[in-house]
Coordinates of C-alpha atoms and ligand atoms in Angstrom, one line a residue:
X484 CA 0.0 0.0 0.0
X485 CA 1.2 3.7 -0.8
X486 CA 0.4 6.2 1.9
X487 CA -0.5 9.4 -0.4
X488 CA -0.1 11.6 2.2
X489 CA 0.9 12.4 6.4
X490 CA -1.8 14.2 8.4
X491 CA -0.2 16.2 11.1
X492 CA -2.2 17.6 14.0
X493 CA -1.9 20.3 16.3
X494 CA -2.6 19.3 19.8
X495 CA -1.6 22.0 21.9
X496 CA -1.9 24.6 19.2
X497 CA -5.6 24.4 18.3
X498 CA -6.0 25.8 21.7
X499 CA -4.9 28.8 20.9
X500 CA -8.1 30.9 19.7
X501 CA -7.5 33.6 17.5
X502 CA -4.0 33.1 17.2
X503 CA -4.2 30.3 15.1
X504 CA -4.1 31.2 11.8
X505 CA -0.5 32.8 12.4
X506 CA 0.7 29.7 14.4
X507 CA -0.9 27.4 11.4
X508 CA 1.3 29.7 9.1
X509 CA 4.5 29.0 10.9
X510 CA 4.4 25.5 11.5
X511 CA 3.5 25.1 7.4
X512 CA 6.3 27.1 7.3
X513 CA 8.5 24.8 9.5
X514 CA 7.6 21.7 8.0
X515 CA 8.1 23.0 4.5
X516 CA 11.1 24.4 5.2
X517 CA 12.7 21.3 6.6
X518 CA 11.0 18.8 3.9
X519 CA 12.9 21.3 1.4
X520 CA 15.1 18.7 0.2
X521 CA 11.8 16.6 -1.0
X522 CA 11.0 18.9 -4.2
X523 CA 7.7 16.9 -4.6
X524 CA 5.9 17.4 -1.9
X525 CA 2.9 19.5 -1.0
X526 CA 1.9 20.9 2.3
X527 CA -2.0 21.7 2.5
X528 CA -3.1 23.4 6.2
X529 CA -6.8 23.8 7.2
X530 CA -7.5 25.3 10.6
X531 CA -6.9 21.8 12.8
X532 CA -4.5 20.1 10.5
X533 CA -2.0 19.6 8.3
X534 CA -1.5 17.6 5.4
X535 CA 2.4 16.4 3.7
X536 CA 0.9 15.4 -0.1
X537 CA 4.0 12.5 -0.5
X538 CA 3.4 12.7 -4.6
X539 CA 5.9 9.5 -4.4
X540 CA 8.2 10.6 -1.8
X541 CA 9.7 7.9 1.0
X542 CA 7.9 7.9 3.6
X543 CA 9.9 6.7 6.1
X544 CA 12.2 9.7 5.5
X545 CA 9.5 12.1 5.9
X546 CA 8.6 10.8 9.4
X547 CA 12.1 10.6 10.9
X548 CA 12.0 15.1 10.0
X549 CA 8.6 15.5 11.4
X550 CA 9.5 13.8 14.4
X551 CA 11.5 16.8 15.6
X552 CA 9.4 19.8 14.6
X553 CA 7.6 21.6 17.2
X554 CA 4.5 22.6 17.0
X555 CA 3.3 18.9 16.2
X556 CA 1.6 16.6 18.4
X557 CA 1.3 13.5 16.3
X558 CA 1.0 12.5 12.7
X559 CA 0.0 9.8 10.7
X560 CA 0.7 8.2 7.4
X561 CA -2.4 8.4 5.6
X562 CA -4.6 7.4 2.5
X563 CA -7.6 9.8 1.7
X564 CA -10.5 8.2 0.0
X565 CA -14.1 9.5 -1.1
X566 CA -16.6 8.9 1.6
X567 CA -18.3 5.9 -0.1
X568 CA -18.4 2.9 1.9
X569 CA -17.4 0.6 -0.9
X570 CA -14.6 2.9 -1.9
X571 CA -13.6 2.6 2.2
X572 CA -13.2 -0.9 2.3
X573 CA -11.9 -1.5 -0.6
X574 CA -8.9 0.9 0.4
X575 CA -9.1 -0.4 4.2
X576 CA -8.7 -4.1 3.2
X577 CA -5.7 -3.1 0.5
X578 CA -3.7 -1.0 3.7
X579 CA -4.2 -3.7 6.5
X580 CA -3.5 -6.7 4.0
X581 CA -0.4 -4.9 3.2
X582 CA 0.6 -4.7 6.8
X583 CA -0.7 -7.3 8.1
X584 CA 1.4 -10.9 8.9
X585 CA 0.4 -14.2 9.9
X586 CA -0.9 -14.1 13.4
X587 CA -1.0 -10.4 14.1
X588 CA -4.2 -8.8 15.8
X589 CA -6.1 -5.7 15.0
X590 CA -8.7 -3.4 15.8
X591 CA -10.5 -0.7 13.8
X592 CA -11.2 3.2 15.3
X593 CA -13.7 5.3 14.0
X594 CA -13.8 9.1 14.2
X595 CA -16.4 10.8 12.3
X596 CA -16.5 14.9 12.6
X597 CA -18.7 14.7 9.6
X598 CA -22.2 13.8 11.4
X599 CA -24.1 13.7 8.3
X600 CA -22.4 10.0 7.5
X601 CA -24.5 7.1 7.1
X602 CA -22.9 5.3 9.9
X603 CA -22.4 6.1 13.2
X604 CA -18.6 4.8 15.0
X605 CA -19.7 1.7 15.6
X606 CA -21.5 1.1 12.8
X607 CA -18.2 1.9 11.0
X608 CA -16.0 -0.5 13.7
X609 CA -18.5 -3.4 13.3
X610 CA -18.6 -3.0 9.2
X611 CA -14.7 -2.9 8.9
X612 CA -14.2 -5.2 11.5
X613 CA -16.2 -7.6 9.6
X614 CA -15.3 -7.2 6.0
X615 CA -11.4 -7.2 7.7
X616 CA -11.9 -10.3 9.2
X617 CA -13.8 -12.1 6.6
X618 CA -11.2 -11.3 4.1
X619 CA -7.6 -11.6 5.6
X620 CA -7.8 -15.3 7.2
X621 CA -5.6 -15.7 10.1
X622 CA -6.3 -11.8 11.1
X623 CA -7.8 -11.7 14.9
X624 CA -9.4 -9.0 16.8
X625 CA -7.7 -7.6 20.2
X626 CA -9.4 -4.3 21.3
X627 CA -6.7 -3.5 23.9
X628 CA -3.7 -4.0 22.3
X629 CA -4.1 -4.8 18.5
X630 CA -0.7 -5.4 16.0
X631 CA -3.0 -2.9 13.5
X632 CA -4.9 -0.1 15.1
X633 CA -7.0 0.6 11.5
X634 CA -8.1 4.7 12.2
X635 CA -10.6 5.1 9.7
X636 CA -11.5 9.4 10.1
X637 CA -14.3 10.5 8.5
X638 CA -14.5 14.1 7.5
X639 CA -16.6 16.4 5.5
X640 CA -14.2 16.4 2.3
X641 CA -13.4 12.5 2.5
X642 CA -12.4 9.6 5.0
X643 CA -8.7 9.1 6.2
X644 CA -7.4 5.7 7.1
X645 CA -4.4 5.0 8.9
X646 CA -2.4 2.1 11.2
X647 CA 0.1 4.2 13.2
X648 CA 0.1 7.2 15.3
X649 CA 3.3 9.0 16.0
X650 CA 4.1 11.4 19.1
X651 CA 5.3 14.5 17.8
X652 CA 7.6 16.7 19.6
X653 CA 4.7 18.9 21.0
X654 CA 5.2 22.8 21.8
X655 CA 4.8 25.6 19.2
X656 CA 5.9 26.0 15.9
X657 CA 9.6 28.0 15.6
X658 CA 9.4 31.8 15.4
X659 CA 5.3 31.8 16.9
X660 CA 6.6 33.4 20.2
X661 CA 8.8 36.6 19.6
X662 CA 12.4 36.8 19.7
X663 CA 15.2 36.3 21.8
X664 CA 18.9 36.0 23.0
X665 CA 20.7 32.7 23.6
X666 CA 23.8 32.8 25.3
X667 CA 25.7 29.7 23.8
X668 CA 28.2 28.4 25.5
X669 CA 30.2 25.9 24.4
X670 CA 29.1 23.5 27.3
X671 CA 26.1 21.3 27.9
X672 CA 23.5 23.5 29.5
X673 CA 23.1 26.3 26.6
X674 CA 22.4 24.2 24.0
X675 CA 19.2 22.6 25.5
X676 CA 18.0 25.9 26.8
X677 CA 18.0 27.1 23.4
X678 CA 16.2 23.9 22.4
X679 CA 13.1 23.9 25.3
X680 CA 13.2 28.3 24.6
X681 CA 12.4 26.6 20.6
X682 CA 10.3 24.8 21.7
X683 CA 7.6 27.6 23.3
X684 CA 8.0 28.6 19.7
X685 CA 10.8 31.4 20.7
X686 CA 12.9 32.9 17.8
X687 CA 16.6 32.7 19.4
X688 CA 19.6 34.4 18.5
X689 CA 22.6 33.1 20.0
X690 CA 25.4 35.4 21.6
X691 CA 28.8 33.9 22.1
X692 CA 31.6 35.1 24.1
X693 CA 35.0 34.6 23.0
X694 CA 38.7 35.9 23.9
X695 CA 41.3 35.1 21.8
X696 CA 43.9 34.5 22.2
X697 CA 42.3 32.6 25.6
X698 CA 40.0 31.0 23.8
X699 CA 41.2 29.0 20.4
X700 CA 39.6 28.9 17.1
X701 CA 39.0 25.3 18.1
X702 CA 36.3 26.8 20.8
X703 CA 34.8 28.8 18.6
X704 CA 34.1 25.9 15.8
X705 CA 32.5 23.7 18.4
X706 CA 29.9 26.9 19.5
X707 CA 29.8 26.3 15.2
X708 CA 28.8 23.1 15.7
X709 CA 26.4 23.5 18.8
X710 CA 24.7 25.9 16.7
X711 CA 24.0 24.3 13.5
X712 CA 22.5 21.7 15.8
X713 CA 19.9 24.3 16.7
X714 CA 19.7 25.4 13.4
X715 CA 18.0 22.8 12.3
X716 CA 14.5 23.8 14.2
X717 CA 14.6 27.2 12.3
X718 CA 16.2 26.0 9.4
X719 CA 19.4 28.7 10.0
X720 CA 20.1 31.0 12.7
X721 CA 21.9 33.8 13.7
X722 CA 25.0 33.8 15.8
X723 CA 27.1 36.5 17.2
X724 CA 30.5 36.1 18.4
X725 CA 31.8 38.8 21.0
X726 CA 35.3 39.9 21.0
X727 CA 35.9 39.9 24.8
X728 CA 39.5 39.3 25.7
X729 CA 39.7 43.0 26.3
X730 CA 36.6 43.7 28.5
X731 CA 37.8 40.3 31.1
X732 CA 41.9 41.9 30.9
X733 CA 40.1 45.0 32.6
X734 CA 38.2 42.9 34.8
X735 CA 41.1 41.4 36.1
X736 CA 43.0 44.5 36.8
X737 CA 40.3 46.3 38.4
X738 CA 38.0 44.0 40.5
X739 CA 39.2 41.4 43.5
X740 CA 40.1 38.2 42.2
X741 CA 36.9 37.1 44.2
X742 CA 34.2 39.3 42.5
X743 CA 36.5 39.0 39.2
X744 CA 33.7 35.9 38.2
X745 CA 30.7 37.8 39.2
X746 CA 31.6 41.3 37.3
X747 CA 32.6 39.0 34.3
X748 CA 28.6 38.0 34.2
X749 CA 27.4 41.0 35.0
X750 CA 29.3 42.3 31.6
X751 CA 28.2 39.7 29.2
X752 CA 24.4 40.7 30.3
X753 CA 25.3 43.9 29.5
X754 CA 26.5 43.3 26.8
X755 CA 23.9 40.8 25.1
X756 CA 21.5 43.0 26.5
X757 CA 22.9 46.1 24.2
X758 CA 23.3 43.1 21.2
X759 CA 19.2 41.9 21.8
X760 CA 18.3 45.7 21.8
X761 CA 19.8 46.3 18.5
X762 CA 18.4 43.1 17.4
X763 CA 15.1 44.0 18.7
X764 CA 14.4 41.0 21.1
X765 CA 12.7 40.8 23.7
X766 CA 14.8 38.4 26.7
X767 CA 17.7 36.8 27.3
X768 CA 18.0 32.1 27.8
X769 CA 20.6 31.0 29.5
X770 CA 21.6 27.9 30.3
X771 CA 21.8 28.5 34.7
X772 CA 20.7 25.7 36.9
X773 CA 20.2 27.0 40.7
X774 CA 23.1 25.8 42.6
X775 CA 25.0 23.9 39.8
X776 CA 28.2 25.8 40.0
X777 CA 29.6 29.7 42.6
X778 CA 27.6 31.7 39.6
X779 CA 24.5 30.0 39.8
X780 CA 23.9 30.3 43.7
X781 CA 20.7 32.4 44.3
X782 CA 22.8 35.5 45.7
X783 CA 24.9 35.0 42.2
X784 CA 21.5 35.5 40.3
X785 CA 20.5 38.5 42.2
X786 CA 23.9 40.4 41.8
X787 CA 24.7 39.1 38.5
X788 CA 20.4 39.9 37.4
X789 CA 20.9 43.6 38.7
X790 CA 22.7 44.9 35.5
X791 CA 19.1 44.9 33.2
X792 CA 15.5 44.3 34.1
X793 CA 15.2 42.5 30.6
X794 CA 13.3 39.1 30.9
X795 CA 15.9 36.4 31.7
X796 CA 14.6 32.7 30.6
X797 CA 16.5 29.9 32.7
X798 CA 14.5 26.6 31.2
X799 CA 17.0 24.8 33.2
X800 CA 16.7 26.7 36.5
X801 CA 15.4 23.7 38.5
X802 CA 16.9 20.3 36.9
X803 CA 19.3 18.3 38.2
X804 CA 22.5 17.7 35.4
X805 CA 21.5 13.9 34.8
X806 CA 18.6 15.5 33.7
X807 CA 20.0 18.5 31.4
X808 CA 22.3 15.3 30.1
X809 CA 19.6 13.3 29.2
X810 CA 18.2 16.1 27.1
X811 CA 21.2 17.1 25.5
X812 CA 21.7 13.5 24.5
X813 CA 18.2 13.4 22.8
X814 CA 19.2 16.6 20.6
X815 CA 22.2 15.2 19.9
X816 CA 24.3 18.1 21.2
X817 CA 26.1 16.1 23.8
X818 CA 28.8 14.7 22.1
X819 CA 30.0 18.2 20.6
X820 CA 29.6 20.0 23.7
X821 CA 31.8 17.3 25.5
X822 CA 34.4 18.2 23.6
X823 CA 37.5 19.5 25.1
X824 CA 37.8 23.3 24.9
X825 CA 38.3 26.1 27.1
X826 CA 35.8 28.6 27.3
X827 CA 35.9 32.2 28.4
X828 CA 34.7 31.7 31.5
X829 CA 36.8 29.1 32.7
X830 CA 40.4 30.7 31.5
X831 CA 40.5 33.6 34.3
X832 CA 39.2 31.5 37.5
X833 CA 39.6 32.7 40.9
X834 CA 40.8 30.3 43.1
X835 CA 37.5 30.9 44.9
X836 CA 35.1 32.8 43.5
X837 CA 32.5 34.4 45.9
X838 CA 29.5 32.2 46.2
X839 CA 27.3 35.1 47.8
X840 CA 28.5 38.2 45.9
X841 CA 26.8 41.2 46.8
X842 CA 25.3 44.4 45.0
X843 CA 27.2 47.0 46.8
X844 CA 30.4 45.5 46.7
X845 CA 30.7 44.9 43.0
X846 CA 29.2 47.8 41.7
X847 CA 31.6 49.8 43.9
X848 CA 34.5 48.0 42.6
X849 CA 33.1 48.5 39.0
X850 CA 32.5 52.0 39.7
X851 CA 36.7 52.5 39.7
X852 CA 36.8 52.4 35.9
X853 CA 35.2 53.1 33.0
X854 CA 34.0 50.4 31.3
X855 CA 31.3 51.8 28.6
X856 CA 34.4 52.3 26.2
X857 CA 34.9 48.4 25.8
X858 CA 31.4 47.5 26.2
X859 CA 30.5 49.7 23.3
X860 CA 34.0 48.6 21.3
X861 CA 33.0 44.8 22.1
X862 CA 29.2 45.2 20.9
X863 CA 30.9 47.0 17.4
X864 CA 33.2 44.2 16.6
X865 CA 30.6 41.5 17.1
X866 CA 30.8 39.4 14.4
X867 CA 27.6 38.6 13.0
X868 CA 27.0 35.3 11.0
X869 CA 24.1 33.2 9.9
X870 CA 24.5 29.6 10.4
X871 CA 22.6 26.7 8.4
X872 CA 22.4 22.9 9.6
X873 CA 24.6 20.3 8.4
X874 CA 22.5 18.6 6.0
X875 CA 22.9 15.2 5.1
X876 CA 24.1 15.1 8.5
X877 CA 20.8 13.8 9.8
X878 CA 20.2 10.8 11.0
X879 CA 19.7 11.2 14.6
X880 CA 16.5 10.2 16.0
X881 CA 14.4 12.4 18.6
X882 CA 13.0 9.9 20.9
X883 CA 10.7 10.4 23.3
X884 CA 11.9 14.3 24.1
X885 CA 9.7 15.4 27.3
Ligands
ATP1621 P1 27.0 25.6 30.0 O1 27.0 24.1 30.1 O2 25.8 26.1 29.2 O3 28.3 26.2 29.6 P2 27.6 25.8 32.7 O4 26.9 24.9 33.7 O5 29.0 25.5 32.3 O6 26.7 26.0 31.5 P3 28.4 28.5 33.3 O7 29.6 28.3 32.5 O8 28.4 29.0 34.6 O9 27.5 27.2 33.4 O10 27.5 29.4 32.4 C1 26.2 29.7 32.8 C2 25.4 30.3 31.5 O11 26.1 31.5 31.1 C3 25.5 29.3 30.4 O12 24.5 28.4 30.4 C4 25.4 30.3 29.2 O13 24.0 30.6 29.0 C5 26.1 31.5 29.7 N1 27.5 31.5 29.2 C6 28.6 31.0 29.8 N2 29.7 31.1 29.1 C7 29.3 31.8 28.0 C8 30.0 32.2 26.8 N3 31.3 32.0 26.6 N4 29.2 32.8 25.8 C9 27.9 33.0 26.0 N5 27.2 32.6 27.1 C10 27.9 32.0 28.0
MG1622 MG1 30.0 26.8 30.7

């Protein structure tokens, strides 16, 4: 049996009132942007779901790509038919038998949103249960767990039938919930908060801090790499790479060694705050966990937050590492951020950095020199590039994500 088509629905996104049609646009967007490579295809959206027309596609390709865009809660391959019941079980009998082995056990589940049809669910169940049975010898039924769950939908414009149901990766379609500022590390954390920020259907941006000659060219590939990974939600993405070798030397002459790790936060949130204002977003994700390391202690958040009042997102704020690890396995960013390199934050560390850094303190020892010069120089030499995902690149599987 060909499948002619996938139908792709919503879930969470039909919720969303009179907001739909835009979040309808950008998931047709989404999926058509990362089925580019299938020049055949043809993406039909009504107001509850989608459709991928295959026109002779592979299949199995198809489902592996929808299985990581957000927005979508599950999809089906799919045959359309005419709402004729002969038409119906001719197709039904021609998609199980071609499924169907020896032995295997099925069931058959009606959905009819077209109440005019001549038969009600069970009528359907009990007619395609029978001809199913009476045709395919060997076939048994099992209500509760069938081999072939047959989903015959009957809809106004025709009847879909399908045997498999996938889980989607659920949220909101890319770009549905405004814009905003990643700070991308080269370590584990980032990365996944950019994906989960993705996944509420953010826009991100990532900012990257880098001080050569601190910080090697080797660094700054893998922040590359990490970011073509994430990429491949939006289909490219911006990244911006901050010259900040010059900013941390000051740093280091005028603050304690101590308050040296807190004042070197409280200047890259300055400064991605000045790079997401000429960008026009509208927060900043970062990759913090409560207590993971002396910067993420709650007293560290509250000095370090003090320099803007601009939204900071922290999806991580309250998972353990095993956790953040088990994610950044499933979107395949683990292995690159596992990688070896030195990043800016870890070349200058103070022996013991303060773990309850206060307000007055650093601001006073800020308040020695002037650092608007560099901040401004370090915002002007960002370098600006667009990234696009590795294609052909792609055979990682999203499993089960959340
Ligand atoms: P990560 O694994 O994301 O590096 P981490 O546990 O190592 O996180 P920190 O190094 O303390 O934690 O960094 C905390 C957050 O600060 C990071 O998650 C990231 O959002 C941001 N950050 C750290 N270093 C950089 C950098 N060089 N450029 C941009 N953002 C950074
Ligand atoms: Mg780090």
């Amino acid at each position: 049996m060909n499948y002619d088509r996938i139908v792709i629905r919503y879930g969470e996104l039909s919720t969303k009132g009179r907001n739909r049609n835009k979040f309808v646009g950008k998931l047709r967007k989404s999926v058509k942007l990362a089925l580019s490579a299938f020049p055949k295809i043809k993406v039909e959206a009504t107001h509850d779901r989608m459709y991928v027309l295959l026109n002779g596609e592979d299949v199995q390709e198809i489902k592996m790509i929808l299985r990581k865009i957000f927005g979508i809660q599950t999809f089906s391959p799919a045959v359309k038919v005419e709402s004729d019941l002969e038409k119906m079980k001719e197709a039904a009998l021609e998609l199980v038998g071609s499924l169907y082995q020896e032995g295997q056990t099925f069931k058959v589940t009606a959905k009819r949103s077209d109440k005019t049809f001549e038969l009600d669910t069970d009528g359907i169940n009990q007619l395609f249960g029978a001809h199913l049975l009476s045709n395919l010898p060997g076939l048994k039924v099992n209500v509760k767990k069938p081999d072939i769950n047959l989903l015959i939908e009957v809809r106004k414009e025709a009847v879909y039938l399908s045997c498999e149901t996938i889980t989607g990766a659920g949220g909101y379609p890319a770009g549905s919930g405004g814009k905003a500022m990643l700070m991308l590390s080269g370590g584990i954390d980032s990365p996944v908060a950019g994906f989960m920020a993705m996944k509420r259907g953010l826009e991100i941006e990532a900012v990257h801090f880098f001080s050569p000659p601190f910080t090697s060219e080797r660094a700054k590939e893998k922040v590359i790499d990490l970011a073509k990974k994430l990429a491949e939600v939006y289909g490219q993405m911006t990244l911006h790479i901050v010259p900040f070798t010059d900013v941390q030397q000051a740093i280091r002459e005028q603050v304690p060694e101590n308050y040296t790790m807190t004042s070197t936060r409280r200047f890259m949130l300055r400064i991605t705050d000045k790079i997401r204002e000429k960008r026009e977003g509208l927060a900043i994700i970062t990759g913090e966990s409560l207590g993971q390391v002396a910067s993420q202690t709650l007293e560290s958040m509250f000095t370090i937050n003090e320099v803007t009042n601009t939204p900071i997102i922290r999806p991580l704020v309250t998972m353990d590492k095993t956790e953040i690890i088990k994610i950044a396995q499933e979107f395949d960013t683990l292995e690159i951020s596992n990688r070896p390199y030195e990043d800016c934050c870890t070349i200058f560390v103070p022996a013991s950095p303060k773990t309850k850094p206060r307000r007055e303190k650093v601001q006073q020892y800020e308040s020695y020199f002037d650092f608007d010069p560099l901040i401004e120089e370090a915002v002007n030499d960002t370098e600006t590039i667009t990234i696009k995902p590795d294609l052909g690149n792609d055979d990682s599987e999203f499993d089960e994500l959340f």
